[in-house]
Coordinates of C-alpha atoms and ligand atoms in Angstrom, one line a residue:
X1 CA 0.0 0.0 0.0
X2 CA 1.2 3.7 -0.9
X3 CA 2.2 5.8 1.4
X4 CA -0.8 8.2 0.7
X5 CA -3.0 5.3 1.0
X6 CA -1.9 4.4 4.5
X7 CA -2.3 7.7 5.5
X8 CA -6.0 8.0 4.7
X9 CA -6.3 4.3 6.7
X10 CA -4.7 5.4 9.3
X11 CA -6.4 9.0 9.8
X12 CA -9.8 6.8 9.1
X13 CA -8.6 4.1 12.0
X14 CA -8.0 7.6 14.9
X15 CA -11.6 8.7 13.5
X16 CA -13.8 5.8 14.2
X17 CA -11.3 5.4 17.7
X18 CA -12.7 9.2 18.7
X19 CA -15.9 8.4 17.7
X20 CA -15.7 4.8 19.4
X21 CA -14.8 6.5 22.4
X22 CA -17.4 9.4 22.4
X23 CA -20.0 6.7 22.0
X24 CA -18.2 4.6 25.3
X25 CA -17.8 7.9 27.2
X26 CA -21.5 9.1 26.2
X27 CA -22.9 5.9 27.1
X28 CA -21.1 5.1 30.0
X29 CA -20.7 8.1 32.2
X30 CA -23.7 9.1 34.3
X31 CA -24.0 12.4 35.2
X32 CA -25.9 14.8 37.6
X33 CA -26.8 18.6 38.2
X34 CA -29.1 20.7 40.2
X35 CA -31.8 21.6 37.4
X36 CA -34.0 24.2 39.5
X37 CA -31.1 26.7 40.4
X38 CA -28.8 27.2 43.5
X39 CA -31.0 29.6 45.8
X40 CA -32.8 28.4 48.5
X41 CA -36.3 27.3 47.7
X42 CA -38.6 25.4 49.2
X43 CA -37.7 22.1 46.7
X44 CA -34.9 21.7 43.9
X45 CA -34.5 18.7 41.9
X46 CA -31.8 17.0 40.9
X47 CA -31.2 14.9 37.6
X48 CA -29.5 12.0 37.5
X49 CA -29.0 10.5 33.4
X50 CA -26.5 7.8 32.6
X51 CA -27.1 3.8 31.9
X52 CA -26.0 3.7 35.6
X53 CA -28.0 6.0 37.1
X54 CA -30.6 4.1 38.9
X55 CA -28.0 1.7 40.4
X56 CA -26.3 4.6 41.6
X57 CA -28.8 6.4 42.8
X58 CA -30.0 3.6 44.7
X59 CA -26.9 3.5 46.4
X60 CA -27.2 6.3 48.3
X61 CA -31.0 5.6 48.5
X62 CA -32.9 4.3 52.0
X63 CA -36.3 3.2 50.8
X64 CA -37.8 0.9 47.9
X65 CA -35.0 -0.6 45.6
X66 CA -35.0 1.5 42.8
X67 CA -33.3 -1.4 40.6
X68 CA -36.5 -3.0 40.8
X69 CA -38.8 0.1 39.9
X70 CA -40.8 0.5 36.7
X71 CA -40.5 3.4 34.8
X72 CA -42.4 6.5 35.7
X73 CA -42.6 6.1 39.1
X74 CA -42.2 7.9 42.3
X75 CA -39.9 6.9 45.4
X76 CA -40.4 8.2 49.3
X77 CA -37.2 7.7 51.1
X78 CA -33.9 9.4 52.5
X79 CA -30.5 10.3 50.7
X80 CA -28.5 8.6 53.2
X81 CA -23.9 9.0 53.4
X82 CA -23.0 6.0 55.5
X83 CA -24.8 6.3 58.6
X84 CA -25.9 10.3 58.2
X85 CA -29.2 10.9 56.3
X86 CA -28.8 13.9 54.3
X87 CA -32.4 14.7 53.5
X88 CA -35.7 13.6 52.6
X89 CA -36.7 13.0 49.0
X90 CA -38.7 11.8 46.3
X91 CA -36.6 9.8 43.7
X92 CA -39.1 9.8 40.3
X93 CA -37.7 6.9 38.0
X94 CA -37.6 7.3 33.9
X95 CA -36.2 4.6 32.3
X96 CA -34.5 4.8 28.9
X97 CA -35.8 5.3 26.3
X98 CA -38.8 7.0 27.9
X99 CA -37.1 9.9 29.4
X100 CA -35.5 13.7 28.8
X101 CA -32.1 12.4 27.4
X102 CA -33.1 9.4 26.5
X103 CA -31.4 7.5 29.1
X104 CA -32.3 5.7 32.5
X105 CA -32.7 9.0 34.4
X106 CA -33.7 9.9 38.9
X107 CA -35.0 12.9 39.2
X108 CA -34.0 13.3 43.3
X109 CA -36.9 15.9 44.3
X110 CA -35.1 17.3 47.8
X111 CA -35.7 20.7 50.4
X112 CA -34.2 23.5 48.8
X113 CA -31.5 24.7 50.9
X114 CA -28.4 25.5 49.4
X115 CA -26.7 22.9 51.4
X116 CA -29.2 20.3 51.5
X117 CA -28.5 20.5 47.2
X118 CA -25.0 20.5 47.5
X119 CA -24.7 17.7 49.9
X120 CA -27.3 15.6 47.8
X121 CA -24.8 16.4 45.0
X122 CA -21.5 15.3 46.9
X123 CA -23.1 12.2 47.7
X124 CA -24.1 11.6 44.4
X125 CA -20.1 12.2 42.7
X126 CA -19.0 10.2 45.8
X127 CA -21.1 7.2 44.3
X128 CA -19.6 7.9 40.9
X129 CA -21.1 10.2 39.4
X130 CA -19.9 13.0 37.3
X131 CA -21.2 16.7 37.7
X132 CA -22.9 17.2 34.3
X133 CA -21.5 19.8 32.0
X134 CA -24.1 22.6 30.9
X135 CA -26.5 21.8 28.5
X136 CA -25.4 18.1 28.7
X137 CA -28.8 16.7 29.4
X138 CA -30.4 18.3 26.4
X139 CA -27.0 17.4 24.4
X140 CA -27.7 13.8 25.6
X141 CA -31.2 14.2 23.9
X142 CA -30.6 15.3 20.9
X143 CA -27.1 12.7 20.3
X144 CA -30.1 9.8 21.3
X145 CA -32.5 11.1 18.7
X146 CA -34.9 12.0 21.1
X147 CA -35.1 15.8 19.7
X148 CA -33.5 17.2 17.0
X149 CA -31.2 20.3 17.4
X150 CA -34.0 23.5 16.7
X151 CA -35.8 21.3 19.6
X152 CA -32.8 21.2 21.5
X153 CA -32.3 25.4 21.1
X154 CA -35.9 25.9 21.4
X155 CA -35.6 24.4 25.1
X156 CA -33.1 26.9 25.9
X157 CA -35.1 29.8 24.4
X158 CA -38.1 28.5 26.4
X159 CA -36.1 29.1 29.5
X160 CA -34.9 32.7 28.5
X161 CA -38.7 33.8 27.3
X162 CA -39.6 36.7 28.9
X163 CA -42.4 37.3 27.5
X164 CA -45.5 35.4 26.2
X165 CA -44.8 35.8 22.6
X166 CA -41.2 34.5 23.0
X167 CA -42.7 31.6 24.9
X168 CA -45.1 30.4 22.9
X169 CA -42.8 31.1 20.0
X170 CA -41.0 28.4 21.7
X171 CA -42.9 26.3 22.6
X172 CA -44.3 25.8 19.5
X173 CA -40.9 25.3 18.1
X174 CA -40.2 22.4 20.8
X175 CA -43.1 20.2 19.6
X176 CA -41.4 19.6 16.8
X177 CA -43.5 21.8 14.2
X178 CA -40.3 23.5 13.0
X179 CA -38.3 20.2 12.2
X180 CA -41.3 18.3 10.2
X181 CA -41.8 22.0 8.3
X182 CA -38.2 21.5 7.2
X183 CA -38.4 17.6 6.5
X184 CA -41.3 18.2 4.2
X185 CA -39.0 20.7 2.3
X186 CA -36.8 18.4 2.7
X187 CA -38.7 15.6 1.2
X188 CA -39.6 17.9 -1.6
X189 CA -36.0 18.5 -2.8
X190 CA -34.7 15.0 -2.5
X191 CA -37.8 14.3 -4.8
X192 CA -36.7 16.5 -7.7
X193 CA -33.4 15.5 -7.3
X194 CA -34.0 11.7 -7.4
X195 CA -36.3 12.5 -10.4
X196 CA -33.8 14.2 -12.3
X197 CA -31.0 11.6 -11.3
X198 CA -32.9 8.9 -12.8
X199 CA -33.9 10.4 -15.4
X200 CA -30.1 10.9 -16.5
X201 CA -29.4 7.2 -15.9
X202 CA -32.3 6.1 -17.5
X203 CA -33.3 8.0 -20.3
X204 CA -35.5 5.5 -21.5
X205 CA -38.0 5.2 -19.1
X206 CA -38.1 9.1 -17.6
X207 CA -38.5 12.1 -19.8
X208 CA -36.9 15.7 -18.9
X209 CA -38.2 17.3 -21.8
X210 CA -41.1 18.9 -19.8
X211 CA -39.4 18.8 -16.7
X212 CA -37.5 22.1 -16.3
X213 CA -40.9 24.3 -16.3
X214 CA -42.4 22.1 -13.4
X215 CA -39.7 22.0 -11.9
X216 CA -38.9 25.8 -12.1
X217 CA -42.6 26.3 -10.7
X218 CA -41.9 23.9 -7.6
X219 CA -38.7 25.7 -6.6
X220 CA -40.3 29.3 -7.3
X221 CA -43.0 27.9 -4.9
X222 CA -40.9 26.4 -2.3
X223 CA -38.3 29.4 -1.9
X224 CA -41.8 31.7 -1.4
X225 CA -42.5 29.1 1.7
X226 CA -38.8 29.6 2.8
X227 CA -39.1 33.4 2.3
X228 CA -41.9 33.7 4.5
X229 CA -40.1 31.4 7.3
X230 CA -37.2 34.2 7.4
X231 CA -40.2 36.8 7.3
X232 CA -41.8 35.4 9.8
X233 CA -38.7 35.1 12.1
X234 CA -37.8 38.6 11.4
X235 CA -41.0 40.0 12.6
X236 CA -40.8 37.7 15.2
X237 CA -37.3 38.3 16.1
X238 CA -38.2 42.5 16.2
X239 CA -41.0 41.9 18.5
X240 CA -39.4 39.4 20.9
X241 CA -35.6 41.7 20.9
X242 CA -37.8 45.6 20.5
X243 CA -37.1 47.6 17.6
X244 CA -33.9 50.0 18.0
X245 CA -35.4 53.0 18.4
X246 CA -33.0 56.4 18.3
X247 CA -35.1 59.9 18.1
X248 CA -32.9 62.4 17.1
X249 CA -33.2 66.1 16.2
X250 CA -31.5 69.3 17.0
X251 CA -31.1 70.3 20.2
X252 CA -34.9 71.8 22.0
X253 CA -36.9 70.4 19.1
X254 CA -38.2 67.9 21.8
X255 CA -36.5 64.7 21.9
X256 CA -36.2 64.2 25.6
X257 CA -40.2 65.6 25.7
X258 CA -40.8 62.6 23.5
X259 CA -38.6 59.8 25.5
X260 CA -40.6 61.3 28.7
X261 CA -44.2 61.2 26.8
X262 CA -43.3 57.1 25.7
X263 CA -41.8 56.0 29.3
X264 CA -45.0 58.0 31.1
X265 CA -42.2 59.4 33.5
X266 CA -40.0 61.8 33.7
X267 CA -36.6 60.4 32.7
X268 CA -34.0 62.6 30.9
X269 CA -34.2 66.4 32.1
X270 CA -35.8 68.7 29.8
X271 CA -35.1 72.2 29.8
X272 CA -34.9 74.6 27.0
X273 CA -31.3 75.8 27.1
X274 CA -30.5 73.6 24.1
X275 CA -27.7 70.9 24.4
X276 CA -29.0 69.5 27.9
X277 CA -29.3 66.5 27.7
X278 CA -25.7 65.6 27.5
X279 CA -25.7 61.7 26.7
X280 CA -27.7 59.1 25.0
X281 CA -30.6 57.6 27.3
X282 CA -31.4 54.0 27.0
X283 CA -34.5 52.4 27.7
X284 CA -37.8 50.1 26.8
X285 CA -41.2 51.2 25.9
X286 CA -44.2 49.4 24.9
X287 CA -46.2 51.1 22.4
X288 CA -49.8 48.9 21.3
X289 CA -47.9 45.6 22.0
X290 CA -44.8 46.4 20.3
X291 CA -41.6 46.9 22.3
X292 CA -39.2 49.9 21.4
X293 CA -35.5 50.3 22.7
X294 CA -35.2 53.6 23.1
X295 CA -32.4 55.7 23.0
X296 CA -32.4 59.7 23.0
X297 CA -29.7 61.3 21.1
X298 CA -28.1 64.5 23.1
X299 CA -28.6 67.4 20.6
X300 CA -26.3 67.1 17.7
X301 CA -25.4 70.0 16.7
X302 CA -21.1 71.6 16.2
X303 CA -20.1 71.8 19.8
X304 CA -16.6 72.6 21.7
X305 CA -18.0 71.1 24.9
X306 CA -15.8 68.1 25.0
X307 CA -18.4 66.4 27.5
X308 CA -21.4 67.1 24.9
X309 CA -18.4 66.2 21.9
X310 CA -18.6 62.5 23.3
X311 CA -22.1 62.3 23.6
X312 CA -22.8 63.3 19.7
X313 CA -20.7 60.6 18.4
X314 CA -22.3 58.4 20.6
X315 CA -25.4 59.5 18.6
X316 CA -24.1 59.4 15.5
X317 CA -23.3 55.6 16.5
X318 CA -26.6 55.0 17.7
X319 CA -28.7 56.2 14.4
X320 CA -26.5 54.1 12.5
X321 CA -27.3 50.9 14.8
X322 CA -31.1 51.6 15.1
X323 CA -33.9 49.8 13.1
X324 CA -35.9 52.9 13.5
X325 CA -35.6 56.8 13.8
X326 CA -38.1 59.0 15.4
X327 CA -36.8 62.1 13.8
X328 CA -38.2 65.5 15.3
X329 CA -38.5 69.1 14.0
X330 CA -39.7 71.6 15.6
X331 CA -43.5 72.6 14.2
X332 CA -42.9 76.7 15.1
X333 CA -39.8 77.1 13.5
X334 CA -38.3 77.1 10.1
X335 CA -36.7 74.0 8.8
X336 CA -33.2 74.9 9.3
X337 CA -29.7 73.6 7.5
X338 CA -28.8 71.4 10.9
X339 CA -32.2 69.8 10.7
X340 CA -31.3 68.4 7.1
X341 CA -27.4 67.6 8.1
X342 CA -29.3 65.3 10.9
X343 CA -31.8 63.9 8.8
X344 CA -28.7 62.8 6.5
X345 CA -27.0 60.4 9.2
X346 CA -29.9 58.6 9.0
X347 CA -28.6 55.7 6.6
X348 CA -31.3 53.9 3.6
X349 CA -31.5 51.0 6.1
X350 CA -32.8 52.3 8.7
X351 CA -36.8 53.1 8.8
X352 CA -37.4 57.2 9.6
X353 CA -40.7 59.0 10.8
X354 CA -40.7 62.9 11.1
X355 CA -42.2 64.3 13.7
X356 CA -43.3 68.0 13.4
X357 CA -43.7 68.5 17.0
X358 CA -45.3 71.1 19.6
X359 CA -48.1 71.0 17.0
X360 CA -50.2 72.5 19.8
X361 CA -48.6 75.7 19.4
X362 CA -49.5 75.5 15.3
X363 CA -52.2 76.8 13.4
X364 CA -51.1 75.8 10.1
X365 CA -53.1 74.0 7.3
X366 CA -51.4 70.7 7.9
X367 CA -51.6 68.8 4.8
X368 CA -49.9 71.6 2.6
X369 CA -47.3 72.2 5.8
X370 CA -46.6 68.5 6.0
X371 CA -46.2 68.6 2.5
X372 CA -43.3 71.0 2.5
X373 CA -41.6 68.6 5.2
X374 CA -41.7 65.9 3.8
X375 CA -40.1 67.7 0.2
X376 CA -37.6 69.1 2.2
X377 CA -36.7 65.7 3.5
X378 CA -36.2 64.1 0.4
X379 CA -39.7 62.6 -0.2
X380 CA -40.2 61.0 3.3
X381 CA -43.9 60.0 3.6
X382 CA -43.6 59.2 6.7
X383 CA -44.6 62.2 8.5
X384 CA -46.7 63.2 11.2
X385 CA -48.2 66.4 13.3
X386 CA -47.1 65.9 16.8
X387 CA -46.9 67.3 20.3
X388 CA -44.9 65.6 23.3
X389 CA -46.5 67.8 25.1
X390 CA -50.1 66.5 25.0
X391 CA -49.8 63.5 23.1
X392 CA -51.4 64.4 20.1
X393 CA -49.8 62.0 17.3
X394 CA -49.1 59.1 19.5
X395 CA -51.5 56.6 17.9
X396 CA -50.7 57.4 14.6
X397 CA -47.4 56.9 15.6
X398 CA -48.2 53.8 17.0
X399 CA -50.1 52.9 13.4
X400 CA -47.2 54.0 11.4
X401 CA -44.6 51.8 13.5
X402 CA -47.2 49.0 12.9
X403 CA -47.5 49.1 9.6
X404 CA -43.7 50.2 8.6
X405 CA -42.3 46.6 10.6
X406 CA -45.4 44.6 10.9
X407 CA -47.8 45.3 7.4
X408 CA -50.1 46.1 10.2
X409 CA -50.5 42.8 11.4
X410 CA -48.6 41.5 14.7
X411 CA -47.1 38.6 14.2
X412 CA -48.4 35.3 15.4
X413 CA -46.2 33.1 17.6
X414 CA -47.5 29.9 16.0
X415 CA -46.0 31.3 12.7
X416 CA -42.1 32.0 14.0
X417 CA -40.9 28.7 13.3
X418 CA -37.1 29.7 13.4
X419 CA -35.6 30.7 17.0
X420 CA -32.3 31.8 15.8
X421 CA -30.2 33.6 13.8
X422 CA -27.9 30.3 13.3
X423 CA -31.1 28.6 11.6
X424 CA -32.3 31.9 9.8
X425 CA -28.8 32.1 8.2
X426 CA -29.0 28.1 7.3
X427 CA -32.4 29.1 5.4
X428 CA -30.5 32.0 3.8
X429 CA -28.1 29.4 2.2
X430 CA -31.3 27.1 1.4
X431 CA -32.8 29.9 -0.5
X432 CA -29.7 30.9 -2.4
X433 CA -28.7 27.2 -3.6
X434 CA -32.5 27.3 -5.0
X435 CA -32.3 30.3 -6.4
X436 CA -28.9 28.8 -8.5
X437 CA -31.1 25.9 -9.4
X438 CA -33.3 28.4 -11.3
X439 CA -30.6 30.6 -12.6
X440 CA -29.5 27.3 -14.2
X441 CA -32.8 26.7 -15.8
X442 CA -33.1 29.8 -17.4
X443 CA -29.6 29.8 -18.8
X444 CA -30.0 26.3 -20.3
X445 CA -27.6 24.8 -18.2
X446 CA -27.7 20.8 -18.0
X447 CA -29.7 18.8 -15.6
X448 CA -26.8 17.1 -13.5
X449 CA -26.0 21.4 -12.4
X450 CA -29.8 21.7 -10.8
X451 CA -28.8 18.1 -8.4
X452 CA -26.1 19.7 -7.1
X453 CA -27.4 23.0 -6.4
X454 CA -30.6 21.1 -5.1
X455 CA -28.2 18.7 -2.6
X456 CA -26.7 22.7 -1.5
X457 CA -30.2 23.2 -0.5
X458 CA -31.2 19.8 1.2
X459 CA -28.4 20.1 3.2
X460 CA -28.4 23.5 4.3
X461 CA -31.8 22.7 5.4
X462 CA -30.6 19.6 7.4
X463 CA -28.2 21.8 9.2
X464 CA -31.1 23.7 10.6
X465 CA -32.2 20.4 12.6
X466 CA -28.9 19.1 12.7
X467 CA -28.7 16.0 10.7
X468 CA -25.4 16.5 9.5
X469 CA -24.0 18.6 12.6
X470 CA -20.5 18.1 13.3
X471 CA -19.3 17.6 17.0
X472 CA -17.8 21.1 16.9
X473 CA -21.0 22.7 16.0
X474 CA -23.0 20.9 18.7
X475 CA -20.2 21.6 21.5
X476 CA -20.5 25.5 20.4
X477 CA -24.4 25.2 20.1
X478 CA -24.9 23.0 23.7
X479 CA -22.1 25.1 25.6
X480 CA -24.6 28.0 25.2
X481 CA -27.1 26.2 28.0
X482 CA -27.1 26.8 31.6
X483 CA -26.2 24.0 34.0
X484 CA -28.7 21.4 34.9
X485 CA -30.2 21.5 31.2
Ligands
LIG501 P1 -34.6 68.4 23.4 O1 -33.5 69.3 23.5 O2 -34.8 68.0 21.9 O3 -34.5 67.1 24.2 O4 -35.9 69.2 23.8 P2 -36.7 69.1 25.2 O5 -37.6 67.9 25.2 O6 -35.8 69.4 26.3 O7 -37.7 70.3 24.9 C1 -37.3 71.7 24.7 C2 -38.4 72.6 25.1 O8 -39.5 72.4 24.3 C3 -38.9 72.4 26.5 O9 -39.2 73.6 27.1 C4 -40.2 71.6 26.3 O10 -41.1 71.8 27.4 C5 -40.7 72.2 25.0 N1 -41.5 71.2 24.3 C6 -41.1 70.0 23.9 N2 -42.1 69.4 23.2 C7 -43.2 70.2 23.1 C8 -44.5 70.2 22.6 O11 -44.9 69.3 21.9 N3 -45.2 71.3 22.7 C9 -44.8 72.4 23.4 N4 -45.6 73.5 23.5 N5 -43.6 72.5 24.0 C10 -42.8 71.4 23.8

């Protein structure tokens, strides 16, 4: 045998060993955390997973034998360390394959007390077993196919929700709806593809000759479904995060008036010596069910004050990072040259609505005067009469905001079916593999480019549920989890 060729052997031989030995490691080593948190409480469980577990826990167990106990039951008894009892428990019993990981797992119900847990704990790595790593139950789960890995991130969204919308967002993610959305695309693909592959080994029995236009129609379908996925999660992902929301103006226009209106307090100080407010203001507002992340700009405006200098770059910075800009005039003055330089910073991406505030003070006609705003601001038909002083604007604001991120409809949780920016990105690469498939079908291009291209996109899919993750990518994605998960 070649050198070369010995190589490969030999660098296949120290793969299957790492893998052998992941699978003995995995399958041997039982392992245990806290899952309800280290505070004291009035119970905390602690879960046990590992093929050994039950012996093990038995162990250190006065009470039934738990050798003996069928699965999904429930255990009075004592956590006992040679002659000392350390507490009084409930041991519930799951037995593989009927549990969270998959495994034979004891769920040891104890008191809460800080020591009580970590005492149950030493006991428990005294007996042999290992202190579990974070995330390792739910990485457990997902390497014994019990979940797949957008199941497996949805758990640890579930726990960060802070809000109903993320939770059920979640939740609907966990049972499973994302994953069989994605195998039916899946399905779809691998059907096209296997048509056209047999189709170029067997010409006699399979014709292409019509084939290109259907299947041009099924991808051009098919990406729309994807499309609406990463819509979806975009609208999703802007109501669960809060839009970035900057207002800016020139100084005394009204911008801390605003922020004051929106929080129904008084936060920043307003005064009308212009350049008060001296720094940018972060905080979170709930306008009609839609969260904003405020931030007030400090007047930008030429300035030697070095304090003020730092504080205007800091605006500059946060226009440029916002997803929307509550831009403000002021409604009794002339548009003036500073008001446009502001209005400039405001880059394509970012969505703007003017504001021509103190509109209590006006008597104008307003559709000719908002007219002349909006041509002075290069077209923007976003604009609206407003006053932070009495709140005159603030639903229409609230409408525009709504219909700018949202087409006016909220989204709804049962229709976010992506939890992540790792699996919108996956979809991205989907999306652009099909889009090559159809490239090559209007350019002519031969049938054995569309498999490939179609393979890109079965696979990027899989990536989002993780059939083809490497161990790298589930180390990054499980390390993420908090202990006792
Ligand atoms: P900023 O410098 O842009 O933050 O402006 P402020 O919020 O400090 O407001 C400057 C001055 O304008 C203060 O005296 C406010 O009371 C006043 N002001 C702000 N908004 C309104 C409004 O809608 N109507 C009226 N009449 N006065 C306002």
């Amino acid at each position: 045998m070649g050198g070369f060729a010995t190589h490969i052997v030999f660098n296949f031989y120290v793969l299957l060993m790492k893998h052998f030995f992941l699978i003995i490691k995995m399958n041997n080593d039982t392992i245990a955390a806290v899952s309800t948190g280290l505070q004291p409480a009035g119970v905390a469980i602690i879960r046990v997973s590992g093929k050994d577990s039950v012996r093990l826990v038995n162990s250190i167990f006065k009470g039934d034998d738990l050798t003996k106990a069928l699965t999904h039951t429930v255990h009075y008894g004592f956590i006992i360390s040679g002659d000392d009892v350390i507490d009084e428990v409930l041991v519930s019993v799951f037995l593989s394959p009927r549990s969270y990981t998959g495994e034979d797992v004891c769920e040891i119900g104890c008191h809460g007390g800080v020591d009580v847990v970590e005492e149950v704990l030493h006991t428990l790595f005294s007996a042999g077993v290992r202190s579990a790593d974070p995330g390792e139950f739910t990485k457990r789960a997902f390497l014994n196919g019990r979940i797949d890995l957008t199941q497996a991130e949805s758990v640890m969204e579930l726990i960060k929700s802070q809000d109903s919308f993320s939770r059920k967002a979640a939740v609907h993610s966990l049972m499973g709806n994302v994953s069989s959305k994605i195998n039916i695309f899946r399905d779809e693909i691998l059907d096209m593809a296997s048509f056209i592959e047999a189709a170029l080994d067997d010409p006699e029995h399979y014709d292409l000759s019509d084939y290109r236009i259907k299947l041009r129609k099924k991808i051009i379908s098919l990406s729309s479904d994807l499309h609406e996925m990463i819509l979806h999660f975009d609208e999703g992902s802007l109501l669960k995060n809060g839009i970035r929301t900057v207002i800016a103006g020139r100084p005394n226009v009204g911008k801390s008036s605003l922020l004051n209106l929106l929080l129904h307090r008084e936060r920043a100080i307003v005064t009308s010596v212009p350049g008060t407010t001296r720094d940018t203001i972060e905080e979170t507002c709930n306008l009609g069910g839609i969260r904003l992340l405020l931030s007030d700009t400090a007047g930008i405006r030429e300035t030697d004050d070095i304090v003020e200098h730092i504080g205007v770059d800091r605006s500059v910075d946060a226009i440029k990072n916002s997803d929307l800009c509550l831009f403000l005039i002021d409604g009794t003055k002339p548009i003036e040259e500073s008001d446009t330089l502001i209005y400039n910073l405001i880059p394509d991406n970012v969505i703007r609505i003017i504001l021509i505030n103190k509109s209590d003070l006006l008597n104008r006609n307003d559709s000719h005067f908002m007219n002349i705003v909006s041509e002075k601001f290069n077209g923007c038909d976003n604009v609206i009469l407003f006053s932070a002083k009495s709140g005159d604007g603030l639903h229409q604001l609230t409408d525009s905001i709504r219909n700018l991120f949202f087409e006016n409809k909220l989204p709804n949780p049962d229709e976010v079916y992506l939890v992540n920016e790792r699996e919108k990105q996956d979809l991205d690469s989907a999306l652009k593999s099909l889009s090559l498939v159809v490239r090559s079908i209007d350019e002519g291009m031969t049938e054995d480019f569309f498999t490939s291209d179609l393979m890109d996109a079965y696979n990027s899919l899989g990536n989002i549920i993780g059939a083809n993750a490497g161990d790298d990518l589930i180390d990054r994605i499980f390390s993420k989890f908090c202990m006792g998960k």
